Short mmCIF file of C-alpha atoms in Angstrom, two decimals:
data_model
loop_
_atom_site.label_atom_id
_atom_site.label_comp_id
_atom_site.label_asym_id
_atom_site.label_seq_id
_atom_site.Cartn_x
_atom_site.Cartn_y
_atom_site.Cartn_z
CA UNK A 1 -83.84 -96.02 -68.60
CA UNK A 2 -81.63 -95.55 -65.37
CA UNK A 3 -82.20 -98.04 -62.99
CA UNK A 4 -83.39 -96.51 -59.56
CA UNK A 5 -81.47 -98.13 -56.39
CA UNK A 6 -83.10 -97.98 -53.06
CA UNK A 7 -80.26 -97.01 -49.85
CA UNK A 8 -81.50 -97.64 -46.42
CA UNK A 9 -79.83 -95.95 -43.84
CA UNK A 10 -79.36 -97.33 -40.64
CA UNK A 11 -78.55 -94.73 -38.73
CA UNK A 12 -79.32 -91.10 -38.74
CA UNK A 13 -81.18 -88.20 -37.40
CA UNK A 14 -84.07 -86.73 -38.68
CA UNK A 15 -83.36 -82.77 -39.77
CA UNK A 16 -85.06 -80.42 -37.39
CA UNK A 17 -85.41 -83.02 -34.58
CA UNK A 18 -84.64 -82.63 -31.07
CA UNK A 19 -82.15 -85.43 -31.44
CA UNK A 20 -80.14 -83.73 -34.30
CA UNK A 21 -78.92 -81.15 -31.74
CA UNK A 22 -78.31 -83.68 -28.85
CA UNK A 23 -76.23 -85.96 -31.40
CA UNK A 24 -74.42 -82.85 -32.16
CA UNK A 25 -73.50 -82.06 -28.93
CA UNK A 26 -72.25 -85.58 -28.51
CA UNK A 27 -70.44 -85.43 -31.36
CA UNK A 28 -68.43 -82.54 -30.36
CA UNK A 29 -68.27 -83.43 -26.67
CA UNK A 30 -64.42 -83.93 -27.33
CA UNK A 31 -64.09 -80.06 -27.57
CA UNK A 32 -64.28 -79.62 -23.74
CA UNK A 33 -60.87 -81.67 -23.86
CA UNK A 34 -59.42 -79.01 -26.27
CA UNK A 35 -60.52 -76.04 -24.32
CA UNK A 36 -59.33 -77.65 -21.04
CA UNK A 37 -55.86 -78.38 -22.47
CA UNK A 38 -55.76 -74.29 -22.85
CA UNK A 39 -57.33 -73.74 -19.66
CA UNK A 40 -60.31 -71.73 -21.47
CA UNK A 41 -64.10 -72.07 -20.46
CA UNK A 42 -66.38 -73.65 -22.95
CA UNK A 43 -70.15 -73.49 -23.35
CA UNK A 44 -71.89 -75.05 -25.90
CA UNK A 45 -75.81 -75.20 -26.81
CA UNK A 46 -76.49 -76.99 -30.06
CA UNK A 47 -74.36 -75.78 -32.82
CA UNK A 48 -73.21 -72.64 -30.87
CA UNK A 49 -70.01 -72.95 -28.96
CA UNK A 50 -68.36 -70.04 -26.90
CA UNK A 51 -65.07 -69.74 -25.31
CA UNK A 52 -64.31 -67.67 -22.72
CA UNK A 53 -61.77 -66.87 -19.75
CA UNK A 54 -60.93 -64.46 -16.81
CA UNK A 55 -58.30 -62.37 -17.60
CA UNK A 56 -56.43 -59.45 -15.94
CA UNK A 57 -56.10 -56.11 -17.99
CA UNK A 58 -52.41 -55.78 -16.93
CA UNK A 59 -51.95 -59.49 -18.95
CA UNK A 60 -53.83 -58.91 -21.88
CA UNK A 61 -50.71 -60.32 -24.30
CA UNK A 62 -51.37 -63.89 -22.28
CA UNK A 63 -55.00 -64.09 -22.61
CA UNK A 64 -55.09 -63.21 -26.50
CA UNK A 65 -52.30 -66.03 -26.73
CA UNK A 66 -54.47 -68.61 -24.81
CA UNK A 67 -57.46 -67.72 -26.62
CA UNK A 68 -55.54 -67.78 -30.22
CA UNK A 69 -54.13 -71.39 -29.36
CA UNK A 70 -57.41 -72.44 -28.01
CA UNK A 71 -59.27 -71.86 -31.35
CA UNK A 72 -56.42 -72.90 -33.17
CA UNK A 73 -56.93 -76.29 -31.35
CA UNK A 74 -60.63 -76.06 -31.93
CA UNK A 75 -59.82 -75.55 -35.71
CA UNK A 76 -57.77 -78.75 -35.91
CA UNK A 77 -60.36 -80.83 -34.05
CA UNK A 78 -62.88 -79.82 -36.14
CA UNK A 79 -61.02 -80.46 -39.63
CA UNK A 80 -60.20 -83.68 -38.21
CA UNK A 81 -64.15 -84.38 -37.34
CA UNK A 82 -65.27 -83.09 -40.88
CA UNK A 83 -66.31 -80.20 -39.55
CA UNK A 84 -65.17 -76.20 -40.36
CA UNK A 85 -64.79 -72.85 -38.08
CA UNK A 86 -66.53 -70.38 -39.53
CA UNK A 87 -64.50 -67.54 -38.67
CA UNK A 88 -66.93 -64.94 -40.41
CA UNK A 89 -69.22 -66.00 -37.54
CA UNK A 90 -66.44 -65.78 -34.74
CA UNK A 91 -66.88 -62.55 -32.48
CA UNK A 92 -64.85 -61.29 -29.74
CA UNK A 93 -66.16 -59.46 -26.75
CA UNK A 94 -63.78 -58.00 -23.86
CA UNK A 95 -66.32 -57.42 -20.84
CA UNK A 96 -66.09 -55.90 -17.72
CA UNK A 97 -66.81 -53.00 -15.50
CA UNK A 98 -66.82 -49.44 -16.48
CA UNK A 99 -63.59 -48.67 -14.66
CA UNK A 100 -61.72 -51.97 -15.98
CA UNK A 101 -62.57 -51.60 -19.49
CA UNK A 102 -61.41 -47.68 -19.61
CA UNK A 103 -57.85 -48.99 -19.33
CA UNK A 104 -57.73 -51.57 -22.10
CA UNK A 105 -60.51 -49.42 -24.57
CA UNK A 106 -57.49 -47.80 -26.17
CA UNK A 107 -55.55 -50.74 -26.59
CA UNK A 108 -58.19 -53.30 -26.83
CA UNK A 109 -56.69 -56.39 -28.67
CA UNK A 110 -57.61 -58.43 -31.50
CA UNK A 111 -57.47 -62.24 -32.51
CA UNK A 112 -55.52 -63.36 -35.58
CA UNK A 113 -57.00 -66.50 -36.81
CA UNK A 114 -54.71 -67.92 -39.51
CA UNK A 115 -55.62 -65.06 -42.38
CA UNK A 116 -58.50 -63.70 -40.49
CA UNK A 117 -58.36 -61.16 -37.87
CA UNK A 118 -61.28 -61.16 -35.51
CA UNK A 119 -61.86 -57.36 -33.59
CA UNK A 120 -63.68 -56.80 -30.66
CA UNK A 121 -67.06 -55.89 -30.75
CA UNK A 122 -69.40 -53.58 -28.37
CA UNK A 123 -71.92 -55.92 -28.10
CA UNK A 124 -72.83 -59.77 -29.36
CA UNK A 125 -76.20 -61.89 -29.49
CA UNK A 126 -75.64 -64.91 -27.15
CA UNK A 127 -78.59 -67.17 -27.41
CA UNK A 128 -80.91 -64.28 -28.02
CA UNK A 129 -79.66 -61.95 -25.41
CA UNK A 130 -77.52 -59.01 -26.19
CA UNK A 131 -74.52 -59.00 -24.40
CA UNK A 132 -72.63 -55.44 -23.99
CA UNK A 133 -68.73 -54.84 -23.42
CA UNK A 134 -70.02 -52.91 -20.44
CA UNK A 135 -72.31 -55.56 -19.01
CA UNK A 136 -75.66 -53.18 -19.04
CA UNK A 137 -78.51 -54.62 -20.56
CA UNK A 138 -79.47 -51.30 -22.45
CA UNK A 139 -79.01 -52.74 -26.04
CA UNK A 140 -80.58 -55.83 -24.87
CA UNK A 141 -83.75 -53.93 -23.49
CA UNK A 142 -83.92 -51.88 -26.87
CA UNK A 143 -83.59 -54.78 -29.07
CA UNK A 144 -86.79 -56.77 -27.23
CA UNK A 145 -88.59 -53.18 -27.31
CA UNK A 146 -87.94 -52.97 -30.82
CA UNK A 147 -88.88 -56.17 -31.59
CA UNK A 148 -92.23 -56.22 -29.77
CA UNK A 149 -93.39 -53.17 -31.26
CA UNK A 150 -92.82 -54.83 -34.76
CA UNK A 151 -95.05 -57.62 -33.74
CA UNK A 152 -97.69 -55.21 -32.18
CA UNK A 153 -97.81 -53.46 -35.43
CA UNK A 154 -98.19 -56.63 -37.53
CA UNK A 155 -101.19 -57.63 -35.26
CA UNK A 156 -102.76 -54.32 -35.82
CA UNK A 157 -102.47 -54.62 -39.26
CA UNK A 158 -104.43 -57.90 -39.61
CA UNK A 159 -106.85 -57.79 -36.62
CA UNK A 160 -109.64 -56.71 -38.82
CA UNK A 161 -108.97 -60.07 -40.10
CA UNK A 162 -109.38 -61.83 -36.85
CA UNK A 163 -112.59 -63.24 -35.67
CA UNK A 164 -113.85 -61.10 -33.04
CA UNK A 165 -115.93 -63.96 -31.45
#
């Protein structure tokens, strides 16, 4: 018969707790230093991190170079801290005015992250908001309406089961 041993953990955060997200933010706070070294802005919320910078359309090569180097630095930092950059979830959005994007659209560069290539998308979801490359909210409004109508249909299906009192 196998002996059971009790192991007491002296420091931990319960899964699903609010403290878990805050502890993770504190754990990855050094990422700001990595981004600052490459002169790239960073924003983090829970386990979601965005890197962004303002670039000029006539200097896209420099912008791509800075982003690739910054992401490589972030990936190295993550490896050293027992984390892994998920390139499958990495998204790229080139955003700007319609006029500004028209000169870049035909040569919209992608990012090379080691063996993986990240191509630009027309829109991305950021904390539940769909951001489009043309900075319009048309896709976001469409997504919110579709979700709202879905839940209204679901409520309609179960309304007979609800108490009317």
